[in-house]
Structure formats: structure tokens, C-alpha cells
Amino acid sequence: MYKLILRLDVGSRAEDFTLESPDGKPFSLGDVMGKAIIFLTFFRGGFDMESVKYLKELNNVYDKLRDMGVEVVAVTPELPQKAKGLADALSLKFQVLCDPELKVTKQYDVYDPASEWCWPAGFIIDRDGTIQYAFRGVSPSNTPPLHYLLKKFRGASL
């Protein structure tokens, strides 16, 4: 029997990290913790049409999320120049970060050893830094369900 052991799951304290934006500016998750509810999401990259579709949908609801006190942080293993091209092409309004060494991808247990890449994933982190929701997809088309997340944010007293 196979048992999956996750270090970071619902009820765990989110771990801080620092990554660079596609423009080379460092960003630390800890700088946002305590100031907003965080939706930390991992996406595969611009080569994956499901990721592109997901990012477009996320961008479309971003203003609603901001109005609810939610800050979106999106992480991709892609190299900065590729992530910048995608963020610019989609006019993404939220923070995009690059993790080409897969350090944070592994830290948050979303590393796919079969593809040596990341799984689509999403985490809701409350203002106290506790993970309140964790979603880990097992295929590119299995992305965090935005319609469900919007309902969760609306009813949350995070």
C-alpha cells in the first residue's frame, strides 16, 4: 500500500520563501503574510494550454479576489524570460514568480517526479499563515477549481 505523506497540508503553517519575478525582483511570501489572505498557486507554464486557460480565468476574477482581501501569488518552474512573455501576453495583474530550480515546488509538495516539473496546485493561506485549503492536481487539466474557491473566499472569515 502506498501512503502519500505531505509536509504542508491543511492546518500546517505556510513556509516562507523568496523567489524572483520574471523581471528579476525578489518577492518573499512572508512580506504578504499577515496583510492579506493568500492564494498561492502553481502552474506548469506557457507551453501548457490548460495552464494558460487557468491563468486567464484567474486573471478575470482577480479584481473580485482583491476586493475580498485576497492576494494571488502564482509560481511556475519556467525560466524568467518565458514567464515574462506569458505574463505580458496575458496582461496578468497578479504576482508571478519563477522557480526554475524547483525549490519551492518541492517545498510545497507539488513536484512531479515523473515529469520532473510541477503539478497544478493551489493553497489558501489565512492571515495567520495557516494553510486552510490545499489542492494538488495530478494532471495538467486538473487545476484548482476557481468557481469553488470564489465561494470559499466569499464565505470565509480567514
Coordinates of N, CA and C in Angstrom, one line a residue:
M1 N 0.8 -1.2 0.0 CA 0.0 0.0 0.0 C 0.9 1.2 0.0
Y2 N 0.5 2.2 -0.8 CA 1.3 3.4 -1.0 C 0.7 4.5 -0.1
K3 N 1.5 5.2 0.7 CA 0.9 6.3 1.5 C 1.7 7.5 1.2
L4 N 0.9 8.5 0.8 CA 1.5 9.8 0.5 C 1.6 10.7 1.8
I5 N 2.8 11.1 2.1 CA 3.0 12.0 3.2 C 3.3 13.4 2.8
L6 N 2.5 14.3 3.1 CA 2.7 15.7 2.7 C 3.2 16.5 3.9
R7 N 4.2 17.3 3.7 CA 4.7 18.1 4.8 C 3.8 19.3 5.0
L8 N 3.3 19.9 4.0 CA 2.5 21.1 4.1 C 1.1 20.8 3.5
D9 N 0.2 20.8 4.5 CA -1.2 20.5 4.1 C -2.1 21.3 5.0
V10 N -3.4 21.1 4.9 CA -4.4 21.9 5.7 C -4.0 21.8 7.1
G11 N -4.0 23.0 7.8 CA -3.6 23.0 9.2 C -2.2 23.3 9.4
S12 N -1.3 23.1 8.4 CA 0.1 23.4 8.6 C 0.4 24.9 8.4
R13 N 1.4 25.3 9.0 CA 1.9 26.7 8.9 C 2.6 26.8 7.5
A14 N 2.2 27.8 6.7 CA 2.8 28.0 5.4 C 4.2 28.4 5.6
E15 N 5.1 27.9 4.8 CA 6.5 28.2 4.9 C 6.9 29.4 4.0
D16 N 7.7 30.3 4.5 CA 8.1 31.4 3.7 C 9.1 31.0 2.7
F17 N 9.2 31.7 1.6 CA 10.2 31.5 0.6 C 10.4 32.8 -0.1
T18 N 11.5 32.9 -0.9 CA 11.8 34.1 -1.7 C 12.1 33.6 -3.1
L19 N 11.4 34.1 -4.1 CA 11.7 33.8 -5.5 C 11.7 35.1 -6.2
E20 N 12.2 35.1 -7.5 CA 12.2 36.3 -8.3 C 11.1 36.3 -9.2
S21 N 10.6 37.5 -9.5 CA 9.6 37.8 -10.5 C 10.3 37.6 -11.9
P22 N 9.6 37.5 -13.0 CA 10.2 37.5 -14.3 C 11.1 38.7 -14.6
D23 N 10.9 39.8 -13.9 CA 11.7 41.0 -14.1 C 13.0 41.0 -13.2
G24 N 13.1 39.9 -12.4 CA 14.3 39.7 -11.6 C 14.2 40.4 -10.2
K25 N 13.0 40.8 -9.8 CA 12.8 41.4 -8.5 C 12.4 40.3 -7.5
P26 N 13.1 40.3 -6.3 CA 12.8 39.3 -5.3 C 11.5 39.5 -4.7
F27 N 10.8 38.5 -4.3 CA 9.5 38.5 -3.7 C 9.5 37.5 -2.6
S28 N 9.1 37.8 -1.4 CA 9.0 36.9 -0.2 C 7.6 36.7 0.2
L29 N 7.1 35.5 0.3 CA 5.8 35.2 0.7 C 5.5 35.9 2.1
G30 N 6.5 35.8 2.9 CA 6.4 36.4 4.3 C 6.1 37.9 4.3
D31 N 6.4 38.6 3.2 CA 6.0 40.0 3.1 C 4.5 40.2 3.0
V32 N 3.8 39.2 2.5 CA 2.4 39.3 2.3 C 1.6 38.7 3.5
M33 N 2.2 37.7 4.1 CA 1.5 37.0 5.2 C 1.2 38.0 6.3
G34 N 0.0 37.9 6.8 CA -0.4 38.8 7.9 C -1.2 40.0 7.3
K35 N -1.0 40.3 6.1 CA -1.6 41.5 5.4 C -2.8 41.2 4.6
A36 N -2.8 40.0 4.1 CA -3.9 39.5 3.2 C -4.1 38.0 3.3
I37 N -5.2 37.5 2.8 CA -5.3 36.1 2.6 C -4.6 35.9 1.3
I38 N -3.9 34.8 1.2 CA -3.0 34.5 0.1 C -3.6 33.3 -0.7
F39 N -3.7 33.4 -2.0 CA -4.0 32.3 -2.8 C -2.7 32.0 -3.5
L40 N -1.9 31.0 -3.1 CA -0.7 30.6 -3.7 C -1.0 29.5 -4.7
T41 N -0.6 29.7 -5.9 CA -1.0 28.7 -6.9 C 0.3 28.4 -7.7
F42 N 0.4 27.1 -8.2 CA 1.5 26.7 -9.0 C 0.9 26.3 -10.4
F43 N 1.6 26.7 -11.4 CA 1.1 26.4 -12.8 C 2.3 25.9 -13.6
R44 N 2.0 25.1 -14.6 CA 3.1 24.4 -15.3 C 3.9 25.3 -16.3
G45 N 3.2 26.3 -16.9 CA 3.9 27.2 -17.8 C 3.1 27.5 -19.1
G46 N 3.7 28.4 -19.8 CA 3.0 28.9 -21.1 C 2.9 27.8 -22.1
F47 N 3.7 26.8 -22.1 CA 3.7 25.7 -23.1 C 2.4 24.8 -22.9
D48 N 1.8 24.9 -21.7 CA 0.7 24.1 -21.3 C -0.6 24.8 -21.5
M49 N -1.4 24.4 -22.4 CA -2.7 25.2 -22.7 C -3.6 25.2 -21.6
E50 N -3.7 24.2 -20.7 CA -4.5 24.2 -19.5 C -4.0 25.3 -18.5
S51 N -2.7 25.4 -18.4 CA -2.2 26.5 -17.5 C -2.6 27.9 -18.1
V52 N -2.5 28.1 -19.4 CA -2.8 29.3 -20.0 C -4.3 29.6 -19.7
K53 N -5.2 28.6 -20.0 CA -6.6 28.8 -19.7 C -6.9 29.2 -18.3
Y54 N -6.2 28.4 -17.4 CA -6.4 28.7 -15.9 C -5.9 30.1 -15.5
L55 N -4.8 30.5 -16.0 CA -4.3 31.9 -15.7 C -5.3 33.0 -16.3
K56 N -5.8 32.7 -17.4 CA -6.8 33.7 -18.0 C -8.0 33.8 -17.1
E57 N -8.5 32.6 -16.6 CA -9.7 32.6 -15.7 C -9.3 33.3 -14.4
L58 N -8.2 33.0 -13.9 CA -7.7 33.6 -12.6 C -7.6 35.1 -12.8
N59 N -7.1 35.6 -13.9 CA -6.9 37.0 -14.2 C -8.3 37.7 -14.2
N60 N -9.3 37.0 -14.8 CA -10.6 37.5 -14.9 C -11.3 37.7 -13.6
V61 N -11.0 36.9 -12.6 CA -11.6 37.1 -11.3 C -10.7 37.8 -10.2
Y62 N -9.5 38.2 -10.7 CA -8.6 38.8 -9.8 C -9.1 40.0 -9.1
D63 N -9.8 40.9 -9.7 CA -10.4 42.1 -9.1 C -11.3 41.7 -8.0
K64 N -12.2 40.7 -8.2 CA -13.1 40.2 -7.2 C -12.3 39.7 -6.0
L65 N -11.2 38.9 -6.3 CA -10.4 38.4 -5.2 C -9.8 39.5 -4.4
R66 N -9.2 40.5 -5.0 CA -8.6 41.6 -4.3 C -9.7 42.3 -3.4
D67 N -10.9 42.5 -4.0 CA -12.0 43.1 -3.2 C -12.3 42.3 -1.9
M68 N -12.0 41.0 -2.0 CA -12.3 40.1 -0.8 C -11.0 40.0 0.1
G69 N -10.0 40.8 -0.2 CA -8.8 40.8 0.6 C -7.8 39.7 0.3
V70 N -7.9 39.1 -0.9 CA -7.1 38.0 -1.3 C -6.0 38.5 -2.2
E71 N -4.7 38.1 -2.0 CA -3.6 38.4 -2.8 C -3.2 37.1 -3.5
V72 N -3.0 37.1 -4.8 CA -2.7 36.0 -5.6 C -1.2 36.0 -5.9
V73 N -0.6 34.8 -5.7 CA 0.8 34.6 -6.0 C 0.9 33.3 -6.8
A74 N 1.4 33.5 -8.0 CA 1.5 32.3 -8.9 C 3.0 31.9 -9.2
V75 N 3.3 30.7 -9.0 CA 4.6 30.2 -9.2 C 4.7 29.2 -10.4
T76 N 5.7 29.3 -11.2 CA 6.0 28.4 -12.3 C 7.5 28.0 -12.3
P77 N 7.7 26.8 -12.7 CA 9.1 26.4 -12.9 C 9.8 27.0 -14.1
E78 N 9.1 27.7 -14.9 CA 9.6 28.2 -16.2 C 10.7 29.2 -15.9
L79 N 11.6 29.4 -16.9 CA 12.6 30.4 -16.8 C 12.0 31.8 -16.9
P80 N 12.7 32.8 -16.3 CA 12.1 34.1 -16.2 C 11.7 34.7 -17.6
Q81 N 12.5 34.5 -18.6 CA 12.1 35.1 -19.9 C 10.8 34.5 -20.5
K82 N 10.6 33.2 -20.2 CA 9.4 32.6 -20.7 C 8.2 33.0 -19.9
A83 N 8.4 33.1 -18.5 CA 7.3 33.5 -17.6 C 6.9 35.0 -17.9
K84 N 7.9 35.8 -18.2 CA 7.7 37.2 -18.5 C 6.8 37.3 -19.8
G85 N 7.2 36.6 -20.8 CA 6.5 36.6 -22.1 C 5.0 36.2 -21.9
L86 N 4.8 35.2 -21.0 CA 3.4 34.7 -20.8 C 2.6 35.8 -19.9
A87 N 3.3 36.3 -18.9 CA 2.6 37.3 -18.0 C 2.3 38.6 -18.9
D88 N 3.2 39.0 -19.7 CA 2.9 40.1 -20.6 C 1.8 39.8 -21.6
A89 N 1.9 38.7 -22.2 CA 0.9 38.3 -23.2 C -0.5 38.3 -22.7
L90 N -0.7 37.8 -21.4 CA -2.0 37.6 -20.8 C -2.3 38.9 -19.9
S91 N -1.4 39.8 -19.9 CA -1.6 41.0 -19.0 C -2.0 40.6 -17.6
L92 N -1.3 39.7 -17.0 CA -1.6 39.2 -15.7 C -1.5 40.4 -14.7
K93 N -2.4 40.5 -13.8 CA -2.5 41.5 -12.8 C -1.9 41.1 -11.5
F94 N -1.6 39.8 -11.3 CA -1.1 39.3 -10.0 C 0.4 39.0 -10.1
Q95 N 1.0 38.7 -9.0 CA 2.4 38.4 -8.9 C 2.7 37.0 -9.5
V96 N 3.6 37.0 -10.4 CA 4.1 35.7 -11.0 C 5.6 35.6 -10.5
L97 N 5.9 34.4 -10.1 CA 7.3 34.1 -9.6 C 7.9 32.9 -10.3
C98 N 9.2 32.9 -10.5 CA 9.9 31.8 -11.2 C 10.6 30.9 -10.2
D99 N 10.5 29.6 -10.4 CA 11.1 28.6 -9.6 C 11.8 27.6 -10.4
P100 N 12.8 28.0 -11.3 CA 13.4 27.0 -12.2 C 14.2 25.9 -11.5
E101 N 14.6 26.2 -10.3 CA 15.4 25.1 -9.6 C 14.4 24.2 -8.8
L102 N 13.1 24.5 -8.9 CA 12.1 23.6 -8.3 C 12.2 23.6 -6.7
K103 N 12.8 24.5 -6.1 CA 13.0 24.6 -4.7 C 11.6 24.7 -4.0
V104 N 10.9 25.7 -4.3 CA 9.6 26.0 -3.7 C 8.6 24.9 -4.1
T105 N 8.7 24.5 -5.4 CA 7.8 23.4 -5.9 C 7.9 22.2 -5.0
K106 N 9.1 21.8 -4.6 CA 9.4 20.7 -3.8 C 9.0 21.0 -2.3
Q107 N 9.3 22.2 -1.9 CA 8.9 22.6 -0.5 C 7.4 22.5 -0.3
Y108 N 6.6 22.8 -1.3 CA 5.2 22.7 -1.1 C 4.6 21.4 -1.6
D109 N 5.4 20.4 -1.8 CA 4.9 19.1 -2.2 C 4.1 19.0 -3.5
V110 N 4.5 19.8 -4.5 CA 3.8 19.8 -5.7 C 4.8 19.4 -6.9
Y111 N 5.9 18.7 -6.5 CA 6.8 18.3 -7.5 C 6.4 16.9 -8.1
D112 N 6.4 16.8 -9.4 CA 6.0 15.6 -10.1 C 7.3 14.9 -10.5
P113 N 7.7 13.8 -9.8 CA 9.0 13.2 -10.2 C 8.9 12.5 -11.6
A114 N 7.8 12.2 -12.1 CA 7.7 11.5 -13.4 C 8.0 12.5 -14.5
S115 N 7.6 13.8 -14.4 CA 7.9 14.8 -15.4 C 9.0 15.7 -15.0
E116 N 9.5 15.6 -13.8 CA 10.5 16.5 -13.2 C 10.0 17.9 -13.4
W117 N 8.8 18.2 -13.0 CA 8.1 19.5 -13.2 C 7.2 19.7 -12.0
C118 N 6.2 20.6 -12.1 CA 5.3 20.7 -11.0 C 3.9 20.3 -11.4
W119 N 3.1 19.9 -10.4 CA 1.7 19.6 -10.6 C 1.0 21.0 -10.5
P120 N -0.2 21.1 -11.1 CA -1.0 22.3 -10.9 C -1.5 22.2 -9.4
A121 N -1.4 23.3 -8.7 CA -1.8 23.3 -7.3 C -2.3 24.7 -6.8
G122 N -3.0 24.7 -5.7 CA -3.4 25.9 -5.1 C -3.5 25.8 -3.6
F123 N -3.2 26.8 -2.9 CA -3.2 26.8 -1.4 C -3.9 28.1 -1.0
I124 N -4.8 28.1 0.0 CA -5.3 29.3 0.6 C -4.6 29.4 2.0
I125 N -4.0 30.5 2.2 CA -3.2 30.7 3.4 C -3.9 31.9 4.1
D126 N -4.4 31.7 5.3 CA -5.1 32.7 6.1 C -4.1 33.8 6.6
R127 N -4.6 34.8 7.2 CA -3.8 35.9 7.7 C -2.8 35.5 8.8
D128 N -3.1 34.4 9.4 CA -2.2 33.9 10.5 C -1.1 33.0 9.9
G129 N -1.1 32.8 8.6 CA -0.1 31.9 7.9 C -0.4 30.5 7.9
T130 N -1.7 30.1 8.3 CA -2.1 28.7 8.3 C -2.7 28.3 7.0
I131 N -2.4 27.2 6.4 CA -3.0 26.7 5.2 C -4.4 26.2 5.5
Q132 N -5.4 26.8 4.9 CA -6.8 26.5 5.1 C -7.3 25.6 4.0
Y133 N -6.6 25.5 2.9 CA -7.1 24.8 1.7 C -5.9 24.4 0.9
A134 N -5.8 23.1 0.5 CA -4.7 22.7 -0.4 C -5.3 21.8 -1.5
F135 N -4.9 22.1 -2.7 CA -5.3 21.4 -3.9 C -4.0 21.0 -4.7
R136 N -3.9 19.7 -4.9 CA -2.8 19.3 -5.8 C -3.4 18.4 -6.9
G137 N -3.2 18.9 -8.1 CA -3.7 18.2 -9.3 C -2.7 17.1 -9.7
V138 N -3.2 16.2 -10.4 CA -2.3 15.1 -10.9 C -2.1 15.1 -12.4
S139 N -2.7 16.1 -13.0 CA -2.6 16.2 -14.5 C -2.7 17.7 -14.9
P140 N -2.2 18.1 -16.0 CA -2.3 19.5 -16.4 C -3.7 20.0 -16.4
S141 N -4.7 19.2 -16.7 CA -6.1 19.8 -16.8 C -6.7 19.8 -15.4
N142 N -6.1 19.3 -14.4 CA -6.6 19.3 -13.1 C -6.1 20.4 -12.3
T143 N -6.7 21.6 -12.5 CA -6.3 22.9 -11.9 C -7.3 23.2 -10.7
P144 N -6.8 24.0 -9.8 CA -7.7 24.4 -8.7 C -9.0 25.0 -9.2
P145 N -10.1 24.6 -8.7 CA -11.4 25.0 -9.2 C -11.8 26.4 -8.8
L146 N -11.7 27.4 -9.7 CA -11.9 28.8 -9.3 C -13.3 29.1 -8.9
H147 N -14.3 28.4 -9.4 CA -15.7 28.7 -9.0 C -15.8 28.3 -7.5
Y148 N -15.2 27.2 -7.1 CA -15.3 26.7 -5.8 C -14.5 27.7 -4.9
L149 N -13.3 28.1 -5.3 CA -12.5 29.0 -4.5 C -13.2 30.3 -4.2
L150 N -13.9 30.8 -5.3 CA -14.6 32.1 -5.1 C -15.7 31.9 -4.0
K151 N -16.4 30.8 -4.0 CA -17.4 30.6 -3.0 C -16.7 30.5 -1.6
K152 N -15.6 29.8 -1.5 CA -14.9 29.6 -0.3 C -14.4 31.0 0.2
F153 N -13.9 31.8 -0.6 CA -13.4 33.1 -0.2 C -14.6 34.0 0.3
R154 N -15.7 33.9 -0.4 CA -16.9 34.7 0.0 C -17.4 34.4 1.4
G155 N -17.4 33.1 1.7 CA -17.9 32.6 3.0 C -16.9 32.5 4.1
A156 N -15.7 32.9 3.8 CA -14.6 32.7 4.7 C -14.4 33.9 5.7
S157 N -14.1 33.5 6.9 CA -13.6 34.6 7.8 C -12.2 34.3 8.1
L158 N -11.4 34.2 7.1 CA -10.0 33.8 7.2 C -9.2 34.9 7.8

